[in-house]
Coordinates of C-alpha atoms in Angstrom, one line a residue:
Chain A
M1 CA 31.8 -0.3 23.6
N2 CA 29.8 -3.2 22.0
D3 CA 30.8 -5.1 18.9
E4 CA 28.9 -4.1 15.8
K5 CA 27.1 -6.2 13.3
S6 CA 25.0 -4.9 10.4
T7 CA 21.2 -5.3 10.6
R8 CA 21.2 -4.5 6.9
T9 CA 23.4 -7.5 6.1
A10 CA 21.4 -9.6 8.4
F11 CA 18.3 -8.6 6.5
V12 CA 19.8 -9.6 3.1
N13 CA 21.1 -12.9 4.5
A14 CA 17.6 -13.8 5.7
L15 CA 16.0 -12.6 2.5
E16 CA 18.3 -14.9 0.5
E17 CA 17.2 -17.8 2.6
L18 CA 13.6 -16.9 1.8
F19 CA 14.4 -16.5 -1.9
K20 CA 15.6 -20.1 -1.8
L21 CA 12.7 -21.3 0.2
D22 CA 9.9 -19.7 -1.8
E23 CA 10.2 -18.6 -5.4
R24 CA 7.3 -16.2 -4.9
V25 CA 9.3 -14.0 -2.5
V26 CA 10.6 -10.8 -4.3
M27 CA 12.3 -7.7 -3.1
V28 CA 10.8 -4.3 -4.1
S29 CA 13.3 -1.5 -4.0
A30 CA 12.9 2.3 -4.1
D31 CA 16.6 2.6 -5.2
S32 CA 17.4 0.7 -2.0
V33 CA 19.6 -2.0 -3.3
A34 CA 22.8 -0.3 -2.2
V35 CA 21.3 0.9 1.1
F36 CA 20.2 -2.7 2.0
R37 CA 23.6 -4.2 0.9
A38 CA 21.7 -6.2 -1.7
K39 CA 23.9 -5.8 -4.8
E40 CA 25.3 -9.3 -4.5
L41 CA 21.8 -10.7 -4.1
Q42 CA 20.7 -8.8 -7.1
N43 CA 23.5 -10.2 -9.2
K44 CA 22.5 -13.7 -8.1
Y45 CA 18.7 -13.2 -8.5
P46 CA 18.2 -10.4 -11.0
R47 CA 14.5 -11.2 -11.6
R48 CA 13.7 -11.3 -7.9
I49 CA 14.5 -7.7 -7.3
V50 CA 11.9 -5.2 -8.6
E51 CA 13.4 -1.7 -8.9
A52 CA 10.8 1.1 -8.7
G53 CA 13.4 3.9 -8.5
I54 CA 13.2 6.8 -6.0
A55 CA 9.4 6.5 -5.7
E56 CA 8.2 5.0 -2.5
G57 CA 4.5 5.4 -3.1
S58 CA 4.7 3.7 -6.5
A59 CA 7.0 1.0 -5.0
V60 CA 4.3 0.1 -2.4
M61 CA 1.5 0.1 -5.0
I62 CA 3.6 -2.1 -7.3
A63 CA 4.1 -4.4 -4.4
A64 CA 0.3 -4.4 -3.8
G65 CA -0.2 -5.4 -7.5
L66 CA 2.4 -8.1 -7.2
A67 CA 0.8 -9.5 -4.1
S68 CA -2.6 -9.4 -5.6
A69 CA -1.3 -11.9 -8.2
G70 CA 0.3 -14.2 -5.6
L71 CA 3.8 -12.9 -5.2
K72 CA 5.2 -12.1 -1.7
P73 CA 6.9 -8.7 -2.0
Y74 CA 9.5 -7.4 0.6
V75 CA 9.5 -3.7 0.2
C76 CA 12.7 -2.0 1.2
A77 CA 13.2 1.8 1.7
Y78 CA 14.3 4.3 4.2
A79 CA 12.0 4.0 7.2
G80 CA 10.6 7.6 7.0
F81 CA 10.2 7.8 3.3
L82 CA 8.3 4.5 3.5
T83 CA 6.1 5.1 6.6
M84 CA 5.5 8.8 6.0
R85 CA 5.5 9.3 2.2
A86 CA 4.0 5.9 1.3
L87 CA 1.9 5.5 4.4
E88 CA -1.4 5.8 2.6
Q89 CA -0.5 3.2 0.1
M90 CA 0.6 0.9 2.9
R91 CA -2.7 1.4 4.7
T92 CA -5.3 1.5 1.9
F93 CA -3.8 -0.8 -0.7
V94 CA -2.0 -3.3 1.5
A95 CA -3.3 -3.5 5.0
Y96 CA -7.0 -2.8 4.2
P97 CA -7.1 -5.6 1.6
R98 CA -4.9 -7.8 3.8
L99 CA -2.3 -8.4 1.1
E100 CA 0.9 -10.3 1.9
V101 CA 3.5 -7.5 1.7
K102 CA 6.3 -7.1 4.2
F103 CA 8.0 -3.7 4.7
F104 CA 11.6 -3.0 5.9
G105 CA 12.6 0.6 6.9
A106 CA 16.3 1.4 7.1
N107 CA 17.8 4.2 9.2
A108 CA 15.1 3.7 11.8
G109 CA 15.8 5.8 14.8
M110 CA 17.7 9.0 15.4
C111 CA 21.0 7.3 15.9
A112 CA 20.8 5.3 12.7
G113 CA 20.5 8.5 10.8
E114 CA 23.2 10.2 12.9
R115 CA 25.3 12.6 10.8
E116 CA 22.7 12.9 8.1
G117 CA 20.4 15.0 10.3
V118 CA 16.7 15.1 10.7
T119 CA 15.7 14.4 7.1
H120 CA 17.2 11.0 7.5
Q121 CA 16.5 10.3 11.2
F122 CA 13.2 8.5 11.5
F123 CA 11.8 8.3 15.1
E124 CA 8.1 8.2 14.4
D125 CA 7.7 5.0 12.4
L126 CA 6.7 2.7 15.2
G127 CA 3.9 5.1 16.3
I128 CA 2.7 5.6 12.8
M129 CA 2.6 1.9 11.9
R130 CA 1.1 0.9 15.3
A131 CA -1.9 3.2 14.4
V132 CA -2.7 1.3 11.2
P133 CA -5.1 -1.6 11.6
G134 CA -3.7 -5.0 10.4
F135 CA 0.0 -4.3 10.7
T136 CA 2.4 -6.3 12.8
V137 CA 5.3 -4.2 13.9
F138 CA 8.8 -5.5 14.6
A139 CA 11.8 -3.6 16.1
P140 CA 14.7 -6.0 16.3
S141 CA 17.4 -5.6 18.9
D142 CA 20.3 -6.3 16.7
A143 CA 21.6 -8.1 13.6
D144 CA 20.9 -11.6 14.7
D145 CA 17.4 -10.6 15.9
T146 CA 16.8 -8.9 12.5
Y147 CA 17.7 -12.2 10.8
D148 CA 15.2 -14.0 12.9
L149 CA 12.5 -11.5 12.5
V150 CA 12.8 -11.2 8.7
K151 CA 12.2 -14.9 8.6
C152 CA 9.4 -14.5 11.2
A153 CA 7.8 -11.9 8.9
Y154 CA 7.5 -14.6 6.2
E155 CA 5.6 -16.8 8.7
T156 CA 3.4 -13.9 9.9
K157 CA 0.1 -13.6 8.2
G158 CA -0.7 -10.2 6.7
P159 CA 1.4 -7.0 6.4
V160 CA 4.5 -6.5 8.6
Y161 CA 6.6 -3.5 9.2
C162 CA 10.1 -4.1 10.5
R163 CA 12.8 -1.6 11.5
I164 CA 16.2 -1.9 10.1
G165 CA 19.1 0.1 11.5
S166 CA 22.2 1.9 10.2
G167 CA 24.4 -1.0 9.2
R168 CA 26.7 -0.2 12.2
D169 CA 24.5 -1.7 14.9
P170 CA 25.6 -2.8 18.3
V171 CA 25.4 -6.5 19.2
V172 CA 22.7 -6.8 21.9
G173 CA 21.6 -10.4 21.8
R174 CA 18.5 -11.9 20.2
D175 CA 17.0 -13.3 23.5
R176 CA 13.8 -11.9 25.0
V177 CA 15.4 -11.8 28.4
L178 CA 18.7 -10.0 28.1
R179 CA 19.4 -9.4 31.8
A180 CA 17.7 -11.1 34.7
Y181 CA 19.4 -9.7 37.8
G182 CA 16.2 -9.0 39.8
D183 CA 13.0 -7.0 40.2
D184 CA 14.2 -3.7 41.5
A185 CA 13.4 -2.2 38.1
L186 CA 12.2 -3.6 34.8
I187 CA 13.7 -2.1 31.7
L188 CA 11.8 -2.8 28.5
G189 CA 13.6 -1.8 25.3
C190 CA 13.8 -2.3 21.6
G191 CA 16.6 -1.8 19.1
A192 CA 20.1 -0.5 19.7
P193 CA 19.4 1.3 23.0
L194 CA 19.1 -2.1 24.5
A195 CA 22.9 -2.2 24.4
D196 CA 23.0 0.8 26.7
A197 CA 20.3 -0.7 28.9
C198 CA 22.3 -3.9 29.3
E199 CA 25.4 -1.9 30.2
A200 CA 23.4 0.1 32.7
A201 CA 21.9 -3.1 34.2
D202 CA 25.5 -4.5 34.7
E203 CA 26.7 -1.3 36.4
L204 CA 23.6 -1.1 38.6
K205 CA 24.1 -4.7 39.6
A206 CA 27.6 -3.9 40.8
E207 CA 26.0 -1.2 43.0
G208 CA 23.5 -3.7 44.3
V209 CA 20.5 -2.6 42.2
K210 CA 19.0 -5.6 40.5
T211 CA 17.2 -5.1 37.3
T212 CA 15.7 -7.1 34.4
V213 CA 16.1 -6.1 30.8
L214 CA 13.7 -7.4 28.2
N215 CA 14.0 -7.2 24.4
V216 CA 10.5 -6.2 23.2
N217 CA 11.1 -6.8 19.5
V218 CA 7.4 -7.1 18.6
I219 CA 5.8 -3.7 19.2
K220 CA 2.4 -4.7 17.9
P221 CA 0.8 -6.9 19.1
L222 CA 2.6 -6.7 22.5
D223 CA 2.9 -10.1 24.1
E224 CA 0.9 -9.2 27.1
A225 CA 0.9 -12.7 28.6
F226 CA 4.7 -12.7 28.7
L227 CA 5.2 -9.1 29.8
K228 CA 2.6 -8.6 32.4
P229 CA 4.1 -10.8 35.1
F230 CA 7.4 -8.9 34.8
I231 CA 5.6 -5.6 35.0
A232 CA 3.6 -6.8 38.0
R233 CA 6.5 -7.7 40.1
A234 CA 9.0 -5.0 39.2
G235 CA 9.8 -2.1 41.6
S236 CA 9.6 0.3 38.7
V237 CA 9.1 0.1 35.0
I238 CA 11.2 1.9 32.4
T239 CA 11.1 1.9 28.7
I240 CA 13.8 2.9 26.3
E241 CA 13.7 3.3 22.5
D242 CA 15.3 5.3 19.8
H243 CA 11.9 6.8 18.9
N244 CA 9.7 9.7 20.0
V245 CA 8.2 9.1 23.5
F246 CA 4.8 9.4 21.8
G247 CA 3.5 6.4 19.9
G248 CA 6.2 3.8 20.2
L249 CA 7.2 1.1 22.6
G250 CA 6.8 3.4 25.7
S251 CA 3.2 4.3 24.7
A252 CA 2.4 0.6 23.9
V253 CA 3.7 -0.5 27.3
C254 CA 1.6 2.3 29.0
E255 CA -1.5 0.9 27.4
I256 CA -1.1 -2.4 29.2
A257 CA 0.9 -1.6 32.3
G258 CA -1.8 0.0 34.5
R259 CA 1.0 1.7 36.5
K260 CA 3.6 4.4 36.2
V261 CA 6.0 3.9 33.4
T262 CA 9.1 6.1 32.9
R263 CA 9.6 6.5 29.1
L264 CA 13.1 7.2 27.7
G265 CA 13.1 8.3 24.1
L266 CA 13.1 11.5 22.1
D267 CA 11.1 14.0 24.1
D268 CA 8.9 15.2 21.2
V269 CA 11.8 17.1 19.6
Y270 CA 13.7 17.1 16.4
P271 CA 17.4 16.1 16.9
E272 CA 20.3 17.1 14.7
S273 CA 23.5 15.8 13.1
G274 CA 26.1 14.1 15.3
T275 CA 27.6 10.8 16.1
A276 CA 25.3 8.2 17.5
Q277 CA 27.0 8.4 21.0
E278 CA 26.7 12.2 21.1
L279 CA 23.1 12.0 20.0
K280 CA 22.2 9.4 22.6
E281 CA 23.7 11.6 25.3
K282 CA 22.2 14.9 24.2
Y283 CA 18.7 13.4 23.6
H284 CA 18.7 11.2 26.7
I285 CA 18.7 7.6 25.6
A286 CA 22.2 6.9 26.9
K287 CA 23.4 4.5 29.6
S288 CA 23.6 7.3 32.1
D289 CA 19.9 8.1 31.4
V290 CA 18.9 4.5 32.2
I291 CA 20.9 4.5 35.4
K292 CA 19.3 7.9 36.4
A293 CA 15.8 6.6 35.6
V294 CA 16.2 3.4 37.6
K295 CA 17.5 5.4 40.6
Q296 CA 14.8 8.0 40.4
A297 CA 11.8 5.8 39.6
Chain B
M1 CA -17.2 -11.4 -27.3
M2 CA -20.0 -8.9 -28.4
D3 CA -20.0 -6.9 -31.6
T4 CA -19.8 -3.1 -31.4
R5 CA -23.6 -2.6 -31.6
D6 CA -24.2 -4.8 -28.6
L7 CA -21.3 -3.2 -26.8
A8 CA -22.9 0.2 -27.3
R9 CA -26.2 -1.3 -25.9
M10 CA -24.3 -2.8 -23.0
G11 CA -22.7 0.6 -22.2
N12 CA -26.3 2.1 -22.0
R13 CA -27.5 -0.9 -19.9
I14 CA -24.6 -0.1 -17.5
R15 CA -25.7 3.6 -17.5
R16 CA -29.3 2.7 -16.7
D17 CA -28.2 0.5 -13.8
V18 CA -25.9 3.3 -12.5
I19 CA -28.8 5.7 -12.4
E20 CA -31.0 3.1 -10.7
M21 CA -28.3 2.3 -8.1
I22 CA -27.6 5.9 -7.2
Y23 CA -31.3 6.9 -7.2
R24 CA -32.3 4.0 -4.9
V25 CA -29.4 4.4 -2.6
G26 CA -29.6 8.1 -2.5
D27 CA -25.8 8.7 -2.9
G28 CA -23.0 8.4 -5.4
H29 CA -21.2 9.9 -8.4
P30 CA -23.4 9.7 -11.5
A31 CA -21.6 11.8 -14.1
P32 CA -18.1 10.2 -13.7
S33 CA -19.8 6.8 -13.9
L34 CA -21.6 7.6 -17.1
S35 CA -18.5 8.9 -18.9
A36 CA -16.7 5.6 -18.1
A37 CA -19.6 3.2 -19.1
D38 CA -18.6 2.5 -22.7
V39 CA -15.0 1.9 -21.9
I40 CA -16.0 -0.5 -19.1
A41 CA -18.5 -2.2 -21.4
C42 CA -15.8 -2.7 -24.1
L43 CA -13.4 -4.2 -21.6
Y44 CA -15.7 -6.7 -19.9
F45 CA -17.8 -7.6 -22.9
G46 CA -15.4 -7.1 -25.8
V47 CA -11.8 -7.6 -24.6
M48 CA -11.1 -9.2 -21.3
N49 CA -10.8 -12.9 -20.7
V50 CA -12.5 -13.5 -17.3
R51 CA -14.6 -16.1 -15.7
P52 CA -17.5 -14.7 -13.6
D53 CA -18.0 -18.1 -12.0
Q54 CA -14.4 -18.1 -10.9
P55 CA -13.5 -14.5 -10.0
D56 CA -10.1 -15.4 -8.5
W57 CA -9.0 -17.5 -11.6
E58 CA -5.3 -16.8 -11.6
D59 CA -4.9 -16.4 -15.3
R60 CA -7.8 -13.9 -15.7
D61 CA -7.2 -10.5 -17.3
R62 CA -7.2 -7.8 -14.6
F63 CA -9.0 -4.5 -14.4
V64 CA -8.3 -1.6 -12.0
L65 CA -10.8 1.2 -11.7
S66 CA -8.4 3.9 -10.6
K67 CA -11.2 6.5 -10.5
G68 CA -13.0 4.4 -7.9
H69 CA -15.8 6.8 -7.4
A70 CA -17.2 5.6 -10.7
C71 CA -17.7 2.2 -9.2
P72 CA -21.5 2.1 -9.9
A73 CA -20.5 1.5 -13.5
L74 CA -18.1 -1.2 -12.5
Y75 CA -20.6 -2.9 -10.2
A76 CA -23.2 -2.8 -13.1
A77 CA -20.8 -4.3 -15.5
L78 CA -19.9 -7.1 -13.0
C79 CA -23.5 -7.8 -12.3
L80 CA -24.4 -7.8 -16.0
K81 CA -21.5 -10.1 -16.7
G82 CA -22.8 -12.6 -14.0
Y83 CA -20.5 -12.0 -11.0
F84 CA -23.4 -11.3 -8.7
S85 CA -27.2 -10.7 -8.7
R86 CA -29.0 -7.4 -9.1
D87 CA -30.2 -8.0 -5.5
L88 CA -27.0 -6.4 -4.4
Y89 CA -27.7 -3.0 -6.0
P90 CA -29.9 -1.6 -3.2
T91 CA -27.2 -2.5 -0.7
L92 CA -24.6 -0.2 -2.2
R93 CA -23.0 2.1 0.4
H94 CA -25.1 0.5 3.2
I95 CA -23.9 -1.3 6.3
D96 CA -22.9 -5.0 5.8
S97 CA -22.9 -4.6 2.0
R98 CA -20.5 -6.3 -0.5
L99 CA -20.8 -3.1 -2.5
Q100 CA -18.7 -0.5 -0.7
G101 CA -18.7 3.2 -1.6
H102 CA -15.5 2.7 -3.4
P103 CA -14.2 -0.7 -4.8
D104 CA -13.0 -3.3 -2.3
M105 CA -11.2 -6.3 -3.7
K106 CA -12.0 -8.5 -0.7
K107 CA -15.7 -7.8 -0.5
T108 CA -16.9 -7.6 -4.1
P109 CA -16.5 -10.6 -6.5
G110 CA -14.7 -9.5 -9.6
V111 CA -13.0 -6.5 -8.2
D112 CA -9.3 -7.0 -8.8
M113 CA -7.9 -4.1 -6.8
T114 CA -9.2 -1.9 -4.0
S115 CA -9.4 1.7 -5.3
G116 CA -10.8 5.1 -4.7
S117 CA -7.9 7.0 -3.3
L118 CA -7.2 8.8 -6.6
G119 CA -3.9 8.4 -8.5
N120 CA -2.9 4.9 -7.3
G121 CA -4.5 2.6 -9.9
L122 CA -1.8 2.8 -12.6
A123 CA 0.9 1.9 -10.0
A124 CA -1.2 -1.1 -8.8
A125 CA -1.7 -2.2 -12.4
T126 CA 2.0 -1.9 -13.1
G127 CA 2.6 -4.3 -10.2
M128 CA 0.0 -6.7 -11.6
A129 CA 1.5 -6.6 -15.1
L130 CA 4.9 -7.1 -13.7
A131 CA 3.7 -10.1 -11.8
A132 CA 2.5 -11.6 -15.1
K133 CA 6.0 -11.2 -16.4
L134 CA 7.7 -12.7 -13.3
L135 CA 5.3 -15.6 -13.2
N136 CA 5.4 -16.2 -17.0
K137 CA 1.7 -15.7 -17.3
D138 CA 0.0 -14.2 -20.3
Y139 CA -2.9 -12.4 -18.7
R140 CA -3.4 -8.7 -19.5
T141 CA -3.9 -5.8 -17.1
Y142 CA -6.2 -2.8 -17.8
V143 CA -6.5 0.3 -15.7
L144 CA -9.0 3.1 -16.2
T145 CA -7.9 6.4 -14.7
G146 CA -9.7 9.7 -14.6
D147 CA -8.0 12.7 -16.2
G148 CA -8.1 14.9 -13.1
E149 CA -6.4 12.2 -11.0
L150 CA -3.4 12.4 -13.3
G151 CA -2.4 15.4 -11.2
E152 CA -1.2 12.8 -8.6
G153 CA 2.5 12.4 -9.1
I154 CA 2.5 8.7 -8.3
N155 CA 1.0 8.0 -11.8
W156 CA 4.1 9.3 -13.4
E157 CA 6.3 7.4 -11.0
A158 CA 4.6 4.2 -12.1
A159 CA 4.6 5.2 -15.7
Q160 CA 8.4 5.3 -15.6
T161 CA 8.6 1.8 -14.1
A162 CA 6.0 0.4 -16.5
A163 CA 8.0 1.7 -19.5
K164 CA 11.3 0.5 -17.9
Y165 CA 10.0 -3.0 -17.6
A166 CA 8.6 -2.9 -21.1
L167 CA 5.2 -4.0 -19.8
D168 CA 3.4 -4.7 -23.0
S169 CA 0.6 -6.6 -21.2
L170 CA -0.4 -3.2 -19.5
T171 CA -3.0 -0.8 -20.9
V172 CA -4.0 2.4 -19.3
I173 CA -7.2 4.1 -20.5
V174 CA -7.8 7.7 -19.5
D175 CA -11.4 8.7 -19.2
N176 CA -10.7 12.1 -20.6
N177 CA -14.0 13.9 -19.9
G178 CA -12.1 17.2 -19.2
M179 CA -13.7 17.8 -15.8
Q180 CA -12.6 17.2 -12.2
S181 CA -14.6 17.9 -9.0
G182 CA -13.8 21.6 -9.0
G183 CA -14.0 22.4 -12.7
S184 CA -12.1 21.9 -15.9
I185 CA -8.8 19.9 -15.7
E186 CA -7.0 22.7 -17.3
S187 CA -8.1 25.3 -14.8
V188 CA -8.0 23.2 -11.7
G189 CA -5.1 20.8 -12.2
G190 CA -3.3 22.4 -15.1
I191 CA -3.6 19.1 -16.8
V192 CA -2.8 19.5 -20.5
N193 CA -1.1 17.6 -23.4
L194 CA -1.9 14.2 -22.0
P195 CA -1.1 12.2 -25.2
A196 CA 2.3 13.9 -25.5
K197 CA 3.0 13.2 -21.8
F198 CA 2.2 9.5 -22.0
A199 CA 4.2 9.2 -25.2
A200 CA 7.2 11.0 -23.5
F201 CA 7.0 8.5 -20.7
G202 CA 7.4 5.6 -23.2
F203 CA 3.8 4.5 -23.8
K204 CA 2.4 3.7 -27.2
T205 CA -0.3 6.3 -27.1
L206 CA -3.6 6.4 -29.1
E207 CA -6.6 8.6 -28.9
A208 CA -10.2 7.4 -29.4
D209 CA -13.8 8.6 -29.0
G210 CA -14.6 7.0 -25.6
H211 CA -18.2 6.5 -26.6
D212 CA -17.5 4.8 -30.0
C213 CA -17.1 1.1 -29.2
A214 CA -15.6 0.4 -32.6
A215 CA -13.0 3.0 -32.1
L216 CA -12.3 1.8 -28.5
L217 CA -12.0 -1.8 -29.6
S218 CA -9.6 -0.9 -32.4
A219 CA -7.5 1.1 -30.0
L220 CA -7.5 -1.5 -27.2
Q221 CA -6.5 -4.2 -29.7
T222 CA -3.6 -2.3 -31.3
P223 CA -0.4 -4.3 -30.8
H224 CA 2.2 -2.5 -28.6
P225 CA 5.2 -4.8 -28.4
G226 CA 7.9 -3.8 -25.9
Q227 CA 5.9 -0.9 -24.3
P228 CA 2.7 -0.3 -22.4
L229 CA -0.3 1.1 -24.2
C230 CA -2.2 4.3 -23.3
V231 CA -5.6 5.0 -24.8
I232 CA -6.8 8.6 -24.3
A233 CA -10.6 8.1 -24.4
H234 CA -12.3 11.4 -25.2
T235 CA -15.5 11.2 -23.2
V236 CA -18.4 13.4 -22.0
K237 CA -19.0 13.7 -18.3
G238 CA -22.6 12.6 -17.7
K239 CA -22.9 10.9 -21.1
G240 CA -26.3 9.5 -22.0
V241 CA -28.5 11.5 -19.7
S242 CA -29.4 14.9 -21.3
F243 CA -29.4 17.0 -18.2
M244 CA -26.2 15.5 -16.8
E245 CA -24.0 15.8 -19.9
H246 CA -21.3 18.5 -19.6
N247 CA -22.8 19.5 -16.2
N248 CA -20.3 19.2 -13.5
A249 CA -23.0 19.6 -10.8
W250 CA -23.6 15.9 -11.4
H251 CA -20.1 14.9 -10.3
K252 CA -21.9 13.8 -7.2
G253 CA -25.6 14.0 -6.7
V254 CA -28.9 12.1 -6.7
P255 CA -31.7 12.6 -9.3
S256 CA -35.2 13.6 -8.1
P257 CA -38.0 11.2 -8.9
E258 CA -38.8 13.2 -12.0
Q259 CA -35.2 13.4 -13.1
Y260 CA -34.8 9.6 -12.5
D261 CA -37.8 8.8 -14.7
L262 CA -36.5 11.1 -17.5
A263 CA -33.0 9.6 -17.2
V264 CA -34.3 6.0 -17.4
R265 CA -36.5 6.8 -20.3
E266 CA -33.6 8.4 -22.2
L267 CA -31.3 5.4 -21.5
E268 CA -33.9 2.8 -22.3
A269 CA -34.6 4.5 -25.6
L270 CA -30.8 4.2 -26.3
I271 CA -30.8 0.5 -25.3
D272 CA -33.8 -0.2 -27.6
E273 CA -32.2 1.6 -30.6

């Protein structure tokens, strides 16, 4: 079992750095201060955290208003309540006028919502946000990667949507190339399932099957120049994500691959309550599924 | 700033330009634009501190037209204020135009917030007013909403936040013409008791005749320390054009050449009064 480190704490640590760097950076919360582990930050910088209450649509509009006057809002909410309930506000009032607002969605993925059940398991956010013109979409592999990408969001022009996990997130590594054993198969992943992909790659290597595992943490735009040579020389291509197989990383890779891609993810179904491990196994994004996919592809 | 007589004249000049734009372009929402004309005239020519030669001046007062379909009235006010030339009028709703079918803050000089998706203006204005507070600026933010669009719950989400942050630089004006697309606001949206609702949400709430510029100015200039202000402006949909007044068929529509001539004659008579 991998070590754990919280993507939520990593988010807050990076945000504090940005608060220090630029006084125009503010956090906009939809009663998300506790969820994002930002209580201490709020005590330190009470004026920098705008609390809109449990009202995601209004929180996004308030952020648009703040950004129109020159502030740099970081909107924090549960991934689904943000990208589904407030999607229109994100599209029409932030992305369309190209305002500098960054969005962070917690509980992204089935496993991050685990025991809460479907209402709190959000596995459509990447597909939804990928479909909105003007958005850059991040899906960090782990806490350290989250820290880097929150800072990267600041440097990125225009709106950004970034996934944040459960707060009990496996340590994967922040590198783009996580395993480079060989080209029998290429495994492209994002987020926590990369931990399982790496374990699978290690086990396959012991059996003589040599794979490469890449951390694709920018879902839109895909870095085609970087990815295409890997895709071209691999014996088979597999994607893995804690997301519906429609719309997310797997779909994005299919758009550029020009060859067969085996997509691991939720098979267009609604999951249920359970532990993260149980859910991964039942809904086929576990280590065993990666091994099976590599052997069958 | 203009006196109330000139403001009333400006309201009618806006109306005349609204009719001209919609007639020439062959598309648009005349009646909702006409009901909003006097409020918009009072704001741009009687209240707001703006610089037409510097539309992005960071200390300017802000205006959000939440009922974005009334944008011909906003475009007319901006043009008459000097933000752009009348040459843009015939381009409204056409390809490559700076005048979109609904307001676009990146395309039209003087438009402070993109709008048109109903219900969202008050929340955007709340963010703008909050920004003034956080940045220690003394600009004011005005938002004009329709009455029908108050059916959108996001208005009341934002109202709570505006009152919580004691946003006394924020004013919401409701263009209370009593009609939405499908009929009366009572019968379609169940929208009643608006003054009591805003008061209950923590706004200082006033009512005024939305076509009486003296009454509007007085309401808009009423101090409201520690709380946002709501002015319920009682208006007539289609105001100023006899055959459009109280006639919801003109929510969206284009006058015939004969109707256009009549409307312009009526409005020019009002301007010359």
